Amino acid sequence: MEQKAMLRKDSLSLWHVVAQGLISNGPLSAAAVALTVAASYALGATPLAYTLGISLVLLWINTPYQFSKYFASAAGVHYYVHKSMGAGAGYLAGLSYAAYYTALLPANALFISVLINTVLSQFGYSLPYYAWIPIFLLYLLPPALMNYLGIRPSLNYGIVTAFVEIITLIMVSVLIIDKAGPANTLAVFNYKLAAGGLSGFAVGMLVAGFGMSGTTATVYLGAEAKAPHTTIKKGLLVSTLLIVFLYILVSYAMTIGWGYNDMSSFASSGAPLFVELYKYAGVWPELIIAALTVNSLIGLVTASIIVSSRLFMTFGNQGLLPKGLSKVDKAHGTPGMAILFTTIVGVITGIALGLAWGVISAYFFFILLATIAEFTGHAIGNIGLSFFSWRNHIKNFLMYYLLPIASLITVVFGVFYTFYPVSYPTVYAPVAMAIILVAGYIEYALISRKGGKSQLSQGIEELSSEVK
């Protein structure tokens, strides 16, 4: 009987894992755009929001960090919760993260056309409206192909592009700080500069913390990393510390460069990094950074496909989705059908909603869907860690009970400030997430009732390992 092809065990080094954590944050693209969300609340106190946001980042990574001491899996948090709370809860956690990372594909593919138009508008040009469709496709296909050809080539690219981004952002930040001259000040480390004072600052800090927590994508490399039970947690910690350092530096430079008393216009400018680059360095550096930002977005999609494809492969192996998704390409050691499925879902949903709602509205829907999906998956994971500790009589109250509960509270606040008050079309994202979870649970219940529990367990254990 022909042996089943599997993911390539022990094929990824610590630096491959670090690269996954870094590119899943998209440092350069986040600096170009995502910083504005935190700044819309924290305003002139944005650097302080990112500095104190470290505490929230550490809260968020505590759960996968603690779990990774015991478990390693291609299914990441799906497996962690499977082992702590059972297959049903595990599937809901897995679906949440699959929705999160899959939604990032069309979100970033839609945004790329907005970015290109933003840069071209400075030269008096604009693209025809429907040009976003070929841009969308051209943007998604290279990372999908790269993923299919092998995870090592994908993350070798990730190592290079991540450190190019880090070096670029450090150079840009130093340039802005130097050019700002006497505008440099410690006044930006005063929470009173935030919109509404302490309340606005707290929300800004919450957003900043969430924005730096994308490094949890490392835990989905558990079936392919060397010595995964040590490599994953080290990679998670190293990539997180690098991201935190970078965001603090960049947030300070951009706040000083813009003018800390004028940060309300910073938040509404769309892409303030390019505005500041044009102001302090001229058009050519701006164009170079714009090109590198496109590359950063490709890296982010590469990391997202890695995670989604391994989750869909696991679902296929468990019989929760069509069995064909579990197939691994022998030549490249990659879940080829799951990669194809992830890409097709991203393309169809992105183009359909882009045509129905317009590029900007569709982009916001996918970003909000990714947000609520991440919140949901993380909340289930936090509960799972406490269950795991209780079942295994682990007495570390701080790490296994207090911090997961505190992290869960931040999730509740995150959901509240993101989706309340209820408005349209913002409400569509949590409604879509609720439909995904309800459908998933019904499917799981039907499969379990038909006697598929052994397949659910065996299918995920084949892609995982446990410290005894």
Coordinates of C-alpha atoms in Angstrom, one line a residue:
M1 CA 0.0 0.0 0.0
E2 CA 1.4 3.4 -1.0
Q3 CA 2.5 5.5 2.0
K4 CA 0.5 8.7 2.6
A5 CA 2.5 11.9 2.0
M6 CA 2.9 14.1 5.0
L7 CA 4.2 17.5 5.8
R8 CA 8.0 17.6 6.0
K9 CA 9.0 17.1 9.7
D10 CA 12.1 18.9 11.0
S11 CA 12.4 21.1 7.9
L12 CA 12.1 24.5 9.5
S13 CA 14.7 26.3 11.6
L14 CA 14.2 28.8 14.4
W15 CA 14.7 31.6 11.9
H16 CA 12.0 30.3 9.7
V17 CA 9.6 30.3 12.6
V18 CA 10.7 33.9 13.5
A19 CA 10.1 34.9 9.9
Q20 CA 6.6 33.5 10.1
G21 CA 5.9 35.6 13.2
L22 CA 7.4 38.7 11.6
I23 CA 5.7 38.6 8.1
S24 CA 2.3 37.7 9.6
N25 CA 2.5 41.2 11.2
G26 CA 3.5 42.9 7.9
P27 CA 5.6 45.5 9.7
L28 CA 6.0 47.9 6.8
S29 CA 2.4 47.7 5.7
A30 CA 1.2 48.0 9.3
A31 CA 3.3 51.1 9.8
A32 CA 1.9 52.6 6.5
V33 CA -1.7 52.0 7.5
A34 CA -2.6 50.2 10.7
L35 CA -0.9 52.7 12.9
T36 CA -3.6 55.2 12.1
V37 CA -6.2 53.1 14.0
A38 CA -4.4 53.3 17.3
A39 CA -3.5 57.0 16.6
S40 CA -7.2 57.9 16.0
Y41 CA -7.7 57.2 19.8
A42 CA -4.3 57.9 21.3
L43 CA -3.5 60.9 19.1
G44 CA -0.3 62.6 20.4
A45 CA 0.2 59.9 23.0
T46 CA 0.5 57.1 20.4
P47 CA 4.1 56.3 21.3
L48 CA 3.1 55.8 24.9
A49 CA 0.2 53.6 23.7
Y50 CA 2.6 51.3 21.9
T51 CA 5.1 51.3 24.7
L52 CA 2.5 50.3 27.3
G53 CA 0.9 48.0 24.7
I54 CA 3.7 45.6 25.4
S55 CA 1.8 44.4 28.5
L56 CA -1.2 43.5 26.3
V57 CA 1.0 41.7 23.7
L58 CA 2.5 39.6 26.4
L59 CA -1.0 38.8 27.7
W60 CA -2.0 37.7 24.2
I61 CA 1.0 35.5 23.5
N62 CA 0.9 33.9 26.9
T63 CA -1.7 31.4 25.9
P64 CA 0.0 30.0 22.8
Y65 CA 3.4 30.2 24.5
Q66 CA 2.2 28.1 27.5
F67 CA 0.4 25.5 25.2
S68 CA 3.5 25.2 23.0
K69 CA 5.5 23.8 25.9
Y70 CA 3.2 20.7 25.7
F71 CA 1.9 20.5 22.2
A72 CA 3.1 21.0 18.6
S73 CA 0.8 20.8 15.6
A74 CA 0.0 22.0 12.1
A75 CA -3.4 22.9 13.6
G76 CA -2.0 25.3 16.3
V77 CA -4.7 26.6 18.6
H78 CA -7.2 24.2 17.1
Y79 CA -5.1 21.3 18.5
Y80 CA -4.5 23.1 21.8
V81 CA -8.2 23.5 22.5
H82 CA -8.9 20.0 21.1
K83 CA -6.7 18.6 23.8
S84 CA -8.0 20.8 26.6
M85 CA -11.7 21.2 25.9
G86 CA -12.5 18.5 23.4
A87 CA -13.0 18.1 19.6
G88 CA -16.1 20.4 19.4
A89 CA -14.5 23.4 21.1
G90 CA -11.3 22.7 19.2
Y91 CA -13.1 22.8 15.9
L92 CA -14.7 26.2 16.8
A93 CA -11.3 27.6 17.7
G94 CA -9.9 26.2 14.4
L95 CA -12.7 27.7 12.3
S96 CA -12.2 31.0 14.0
Y97 CA -8.6 31.2 13.1
A98 CA -9.2 29.8 9.6
A99 CA -11.7 32.6 9.1
Y100 CA -9.3 35.1 10.5
Y101 CA -6.4 34.2 8.2
T102 CA -8.5 33.5 5.1
A103 CA -10.2 36.9 5.5
L104 CA -6.8 38.6 5.4
L105 CA -6.3 37.4 1.8
P106 CA -9.1 39.5 0.1
A107 CA -8.6 42.3 2.7
N108 CA -5.0 42.9 1.7
A109 CA -5.6 42.2 -2.0
L110 CA -8.4 44.9 -2.0
F111 CA -6.2 47.3 -0.1
I112 CA -3.3 47.0 -2.6
S113 CA -5.3 48.7 -5.3
V114 CA -6.2 51.5 -2.9
L115 CA -2.5 51.9 -2.0
I116 CA -1.5 52.0 -5.7
N117 CA -4.2 54.7 -6.4
T118 CA -3.0 56.7 -3.4
V119 CA 0.5 56.9 -4.7
L120 CA -0.5 57.5 -8.3
S121 CA -2.8 60.4 -7.2
Q122 CA 0.2 62.3 -6.0
F123 CA 1.4 62.4 -9.7
G124 CA -2.1 63.3 -11.1
Y125 CA -2.9 59.8 -12.2
S126 CA -5.6 57.3 -11.3
L127 CA -6.5 53.8 -12.3
P128 CA -9.7 52.8 -14.1
Y129 CA -12.2 51.6 -11.6
Y130 CA -12.2 47.9 -12.6
A131 CA -8.4 47.8 -12.6
W132 CA -8.6 46.6 -9.0
I133 CA -9.7 43.1 -10.3
P134 CA -6.5 42.2 -12.2
I135 CA -4.4 43.8 -9.4
F136 CA -6.3 41.7 -6.9
L137 CA -5.5 38.5 -8.8
L138 CA -1.9 39.4 -9.5
Y139 CA -1.4 40.1 -5.9
L140 CA -2.8 36.8 -4.5
L141 CA -1.3 34.4 -7.1
P142 CA 2.5 34.7 -6.3
P143 CA 2.2 33.9 -2.6
A144 CA -0.2 31.0 -3.3
L145 CA 2.3 29.6 -5.9
M146 CA 5.2 30.1 -3.5
N147 CA 3.3 28.3 -0.8
Y148 CA 2.6 25.4 -3.1
L149 CA 6.3 25.1 -4.1
G150 CA 7.4 24.6 -0.5
I151 CA 7.3 26.1 2.9
R152 CA 11.1 26.5 3.2
P153 CA 11.3 28.6 0.0
S154 CA 8.3 30.6 1.3
L155 CA 9.9 31.3 4.7
N156 CA 13.4 31.8 3.2
Y157 CA 11.7 34.6 1.3
G158 CA 10.1 35.6 4.6
I159 CA 13.4 35.8 6.4
V160 CA 14.8 38.1 3.8
T161 CA 11.7 40.3 3.4
A162 CA 11.2 40.6 7.2
F163 CA 14.7 41.9 7.8
V164 CA 14.6 44.2 4.8
E165 CA 11.4 45.7 6.3
I166 CA 12.9 46.0 9.8
I167 CA 16.1 47.7 8.5
T168 CA 14.0 50.0 6.2
L169 CA 11.7 51.0 9.1
I170 CA 14.6 51.7 11.4
M171 CA 16.3 53.8 8.7
V172 CA 13.1 55.7 7.9
S173 CA 12.4 56.3 11.6
V174 CA 15.9 57.6 12.2
L175 CA 15.6 59.9 9.2
I176 CA 12.3 61.4 10.4
I177 CA 13.6 61.8 14.0
D178 CA 16.8 63.5 12.7
K179 CA 14.9 65.8 10.3
A180 CA 12.4 66.7 12.9
G181 CA 15.2 68.2 15.0
P182 CA 13.9 70.3 17.9
A183 CA 10.4 68.8 17.4
N184 CA 11.7 65.7 19.3
T185 CA 10.1 65.6 22.8
L186 CA 9.1 63.4 25.6
A187 CA 5.7 65.1 25.7
V188 CA 4.3 62.3 23.6
F189 CA 4.6 60.0 26.6
N190 CA 1.7 61.8 28.3
Y191 CA -1.7 60.0 28.2
K192 CA -3.5 63.3 28.4
L193 CA -2.8 64.0 24.7
A194 CA -5.2 61.2 23.8
A195 CA -8.8 61.9 22.6
G196 CA -10.9 62.0 25.7
G197 CA -7.8 61.7 28.0
L198 CA -7.5 58.4 29.8
S199 CA -10.4 56.7 28.2
G200 CA -9.2 57.4 24.7
F201 CA -5.7 56.4 25.6
A202 CA -6.9 53.1 27.0
V203 CA -8.6 52.2 23.7
G204 CA -5.6 53.4 21.7
M205 CA -3.4 51.1 23.9
L206 CA -5.8 48.2 23.4
V207 CA -5.7 48.7 19.6
A208 CA -1.9 49.0 19.7
G209 CA -1.6 45.8 21.7
F210 CA -3.8 43.9 19.3
G211 CA -1.8 45.2 16.3
M212 CA 1.4 43.7 17.7
S213 CA 0.0 40.2 18.4
G214 CA 0.1 38.7 15.0
T215 CA 3.2 36.6 15.9
T216 CA 0.9 33.8 17.1
A217 CA 0.9 32.6 13.5
T218 CA 4.2 30.8 14.5
V219 CA 2.3 28.0 16.3
Y220 CA 0.9 26.5 13.1
L221 CA 4.4 25.4 12.1
G222 CA 4.5 22.7 14.9
A223 CA 4.5 19.8 12.5
E224 CA 7.4 21.1 10.4
A225 CA 9.7 22.9 12.8
K226 CA 12.9 21.3 14.2
A227 CA 12.5 20.5 17.9
P228 CA 9.0 22.1 17.8
H229 CA 8.4 22.1 21.5
T230 CA 11.3 24.5 22.1
T231 CA 11.6 26.2 18.6
I232 CA 7.9 27.4 18.5
K233 CA 8.0 29.1 21.8
K234 CA 11.4 30.7 21.1
G235 CA 10.3 31.8 17.7
L236 CA 7.1 33.3 19.1
L237 CA 9.0 35.2 21.8
V238 CA 11.8 36.5 19.5
S239 CA 9.4 37.7 16.8
T240 CA 7.2 39.4 19.3
L241 CA 10.1 41.3 20.9
L242 CA 11.3 42.4 17.5
I243 CA 7.9 43.6 16.5
V244 CA 7.3 45.5 19.8
F245 CA 10.7 47.3 19.5
L246 CA 9.9 48.3 15.9
Y247 CA 6.4 49.6 16.6
I248 CA 7.6 51.7 19.5
L249 CA 10.3 53.3 17.4
V250 CA 8.1 53.8 14.4
S251 CA 5.2 55.2 16.4
Y252 CA 7.5 57.8 18.0
A253 CA 9.1 58.8 14.8
M254 CA 5.8 59.2 12.9
T255 CA 4.2 61.1 15.7
I256 CA 7.1 63.5 16.0
G257 CA 7.4 63.8 12.2
W258 CA 3.7 64.7 11.9
G259 CA 3.5 66.9 14.9
Y260 CA 2.0 65.5 18.1
N261 CA -0.6 68.3 18.4
D262 CA -1.9 67.6 14.9
M263 CA -2.5 63.9 15.2
S264 CA -6.2 64.1 14.4
S265 CA -5.3 64.8 10.8
F266 CA -2.7 62.0 10.9
A267 CA -5.4 59.5 11.8
S268 CA -7.6 60.6 8.9
S269 CA -4.9 60.8 6.2
G270 CA -5.1 57.1 5.1
A271 CA -1.4 56.5 4.6
P272 CA 0.6 59.0 6.7
L273 CA 3.9 57.1 6.3
F274 CA 4.0 58.1 2.6
V275 CA 3.0 61.7 3.4
E276 CA 5.9 62.0 5.9
L277 CA 8.3 60.3 3.5
Y278 CA 7.4 62.8 0.7
K279 CA 7.8 65.6 3.2
Y280 CA 11.2 64.6 4.6
A281 CA 12.9 62.6 1.8
G282 CA 11.2 63.4 -1.5
V283 CA 9.4 61.4 -4.1
W284 CA 11.9 58.6 -4.9
P285 CA 12.3 57.3 -1.4
E286 CA 8.5 57.4 -1.1
L287 CA 8.2 55.3 -4.3
I288 CA 10.8 52.8 -3.0
I289 CA 9.0 52.4 0.3
A290 CA 5.7 52.0 -1.5
A291 CA 7.2 49.1 -3.5
L292 CA 8.6 47.6 -0.3
T293 CA 5.1 48.0 1.3
V294 CA 3.6 46.0 -1.6
N295 CA 6.2 43.3 -0.9
S296 CA 5.3 43.5 2.8
L297 CA 1.6 42.8 2.0
I298 CA 2.7 39.8 -0.1
G299 CA 4.6 38.5 2.9
L300 CA 1.5 38.9 5.1
V301 CA -0.6 36.9 2.6
T302 CA 2.2 34.2 2.4
A303 CA 2.0 33.8 6.2
S304 CA -1.8 33.8 6.1
I305 CA -2.0 31.1 3.5
I306 CA 0.5 29.0 5.5
V307 CA -1.8 29.0 8.5
S308 CA -5.2 28.7 6.7
S309 CA -4.0 25.8 4.5
R310 CA -2.7 23.8 7.4
L311 CA -6.0 24.3 9.3
F312 CA -8.1 23.3 6.2
M313 CA -5.7 20.3 5.7
T314 CA -6.4 19.3 9.3
F315 CA -10.2 19.7 8.9
G316 CA -10.0 17.4 5.8
N317 CA -7.9 14.9 7.7
Q318 CA -10.5 14.8 10.4
G319 CA -13.4 14.4 8.0
L320 CA -14.8 17.8 8.9
L321 CA -14.2 19.1 5.4
P322 CA -13.8 17.1 2.1
K323 CA -11.0 14.5 2.5
G324 CA -9.2 15.8 -0.6
L325 CA -8.1 18.9 1.4
S326 CA -5.8 16.6 3.5
K327 CA -3.6 15.6 0.5
V328 CA 0.0 16.6 0.7
D329 CA 2.0 17.0 -2.5
K330 CA 4.9 14.5 -2.4
A331 CA 7.3 16.6 -4.4
H332 CA 7.0 19.8 -2.4
G333 CA 5.7 18.5 1.0
T334 CA 2.9 21.1 1.0
P335 CA -0.9 20.8 1.4
G336 CA -1.6 21.6 -2.2
M337 CA -5.3 21.2 -2.3
A338 CA -5.8 23.2 0.9
I339 CA -3.6 26.0 -0.5
L340 CA -5.8 26.0 -3.7
F341 CA -9.0 25.9 -1.6
T342 CA -7.7 28.9 0.6
T343 CA -6.8 30.9 -2.5
I344 CA -10.1 30.2 -4.3
V345 CA -12.2 31.2 -1.2
G346 CA -10.2 34.4 -1.0
V347 CA -10.6 35.2 -4.7
I348 CA -14.3 34.4 -5.0
T349 CA -15.4 36.2 -1.8
G350 CA -13.1 39.2 -2.4
I351 CA -14.1 39.8 -6.0
A352 CA -17.8 39.2 -5.3
L353 CA -18.0 41.6 -2.4
G354 CA -15.7 44.1 -4.1
L355 CA -18.2 44.2 -7.0
A356 CA -21.3 44.2 -4.8
W357 CA -20.2 46.8 -2.2
G358 CA -17.2 48.6 -3.7
V359 CA -13.5 48.1 -2.9
I360 CA -13.4 50.2 0.3
S361 CA -16.6 48.7 1.9
A362 CA -15.5 45.2 1.0
Y363 CA -12.0 45.9 2.5
F364 CA -13.5 47.0 5.8
F365 CA -15.8 44.0 5.9
F366 CA -12.9 41.6 5.6
I367 CA -10.8 43.5 8.1
L368 CA -13.7 43.4 10.6
L369 CA -14.4 39.7 9.9
A370 CA -10.7 39.0 10.5
T371 CA -10.9 41.0 13.7
I372 CA -13.9 39.3 15.2
A373 CA -12.6 35.9 14.1
E374 CA -9.3 36.5 15.9
F375 CA -11.0 37.7 19.0
T376 CA -13.2 34.6 19.0
G377 CA -10.4 32.1 18.5
H378 CA -8.2 33.8 21.1
A379 CA -11.1 33.9 23.6
I380 CA -11.6 30.1 23.2
G381 CA -7.9 29.5 23.5
N382 CA -7.7 31.4 26.8
I383 CA -10.5 29.4 28.3
G384 CA -8.8 26.2 27.0
L385 CA -5.6 27.0 28.8
S386 CA -7.3 27.3 32.1
F387 CA -9.2 24.0 31.4
F388 CA -5.9 22.4 30.5
S389 CA -4.3 23.6 33.7
W390 CA -7.2 22.4 35.9
R391 CA -7.4 19.0 34.3
N392 CA -3.6 18.4 34.6
H393 CA -3.3 19.9 38.1
I394 CA -0.9 22.7 37.1
K395 CA -0.6 25.0 40.0
N396 CA 0.9 28.1 38.3
F397 CA -2.0 30.4 39.0
L398 CA -0.5 33.4 37.3
M399 CA 0.3 32.0 33.9
Y400 CA -2.5 29.5 33.6
Y401 CA -5.4 31.2 35.2
L402 CA -4.9 34.9 36.0
L403 CA -3.3 35.9 32.7
P404 CA -5.7 34.0 30.4
I405 CA -8.6 35.6 32.3
A406 CA -7.0 39.1 32.0
S407 CA -6.5 38.4 28.3
L408 CA -10.1 37.3 27.9
I409 CA -11.2 40.6 29.5
T410 CA -9.2 42.5 26.9
V411 CA -10.9 40.5 24.1
V412 CA -14.3 41.6 25.5
F413 CA -13.2 45.2 25.5
G414 CA -11.8 44.8 22.0
V415 CA -15.1 43.5 20.7
F416 CA -17.1 46.2 22.5
Y417 CA -15.0 49.1 21.1
T418 CA -14.8 47.6 17.6
F419 CA -18.5 46.8 17.1
Y420 CA -20.4 49.0 19.5
P421 CA -22.6 50.9 18.8
V422 CA -24.1 48.6 16.3
S423 CA -24.0 50.1 12.7
Y424 CA -24.3 49.0 9.1
P425 CA -22.2 47.5 7.4
T426 CA -20.0 47.0 10.5
V427 CA -22.6 44.5 12.0
Y428 CA -22.2 42.2 8.9
A429 CA -18.8 40.9 10.2
P430 CA -20.0 39.5 13.5
V431 CA -23.1 38.1 11.9
A432 CA -21.0 36.3 9.3
M433 CA -18.8 35.0 12.1
A434 CA -21.8 33.7 14.1
I435 CA -23.1 31.9 11.0
I436 CA -19.7 30.2 10.5
L437 CA -19.6 29.0 14.1
V438 CA -23.2 27.8 14.2
A439 CA -22.8 25.9 10.9
G440 CA -19.5 24.5 12.1
Y441 CA -20.9 23.3 15.4
I442 CA -24.0 21.7 13.7
E443 CA -21.6 19.9 11.3
Y444 CA -19.5 18.7 14.2
A445 CA -22.5 17.4 16.1
L446 CA -23.8 15.5 13.0
I447 CA -20.4 13.9 12.4
S448 CA -20.0 12.9 16.1
R449 CA -23.5 11.4 16.2
K450 CA -22.7 9.3 13.2
G451 CA -19.7 7.8 15.0
G452 CA -16.9 9.9 13.6
K453 CA -15.3 10.8 16.9
S454 CA -12.3 8.4 16.4
Q455 CA -11.6 10.0 13.0
L456 CA -11.8 13.5 14.6
S457 CA -9.1 12.5 17.1
Q458 CA -6.9 10.4 14.8
G459 CA -7.0 13.0 12.0
I460 CA -5.6 15.7 14.2
E461 CA -3.1 13.5 16.1
E462 CA -1.4 12.5 12.9
L463 CA -0.4 16.1 12.4
S464 CA 0.6 16.8 16.0
S465 CA 3.0 15.8 18.8
E466 CA 2.8 16.0 22.6
V467 CA 5.4 16.2 25.4
K468 CA 4.7 13.2 27.7

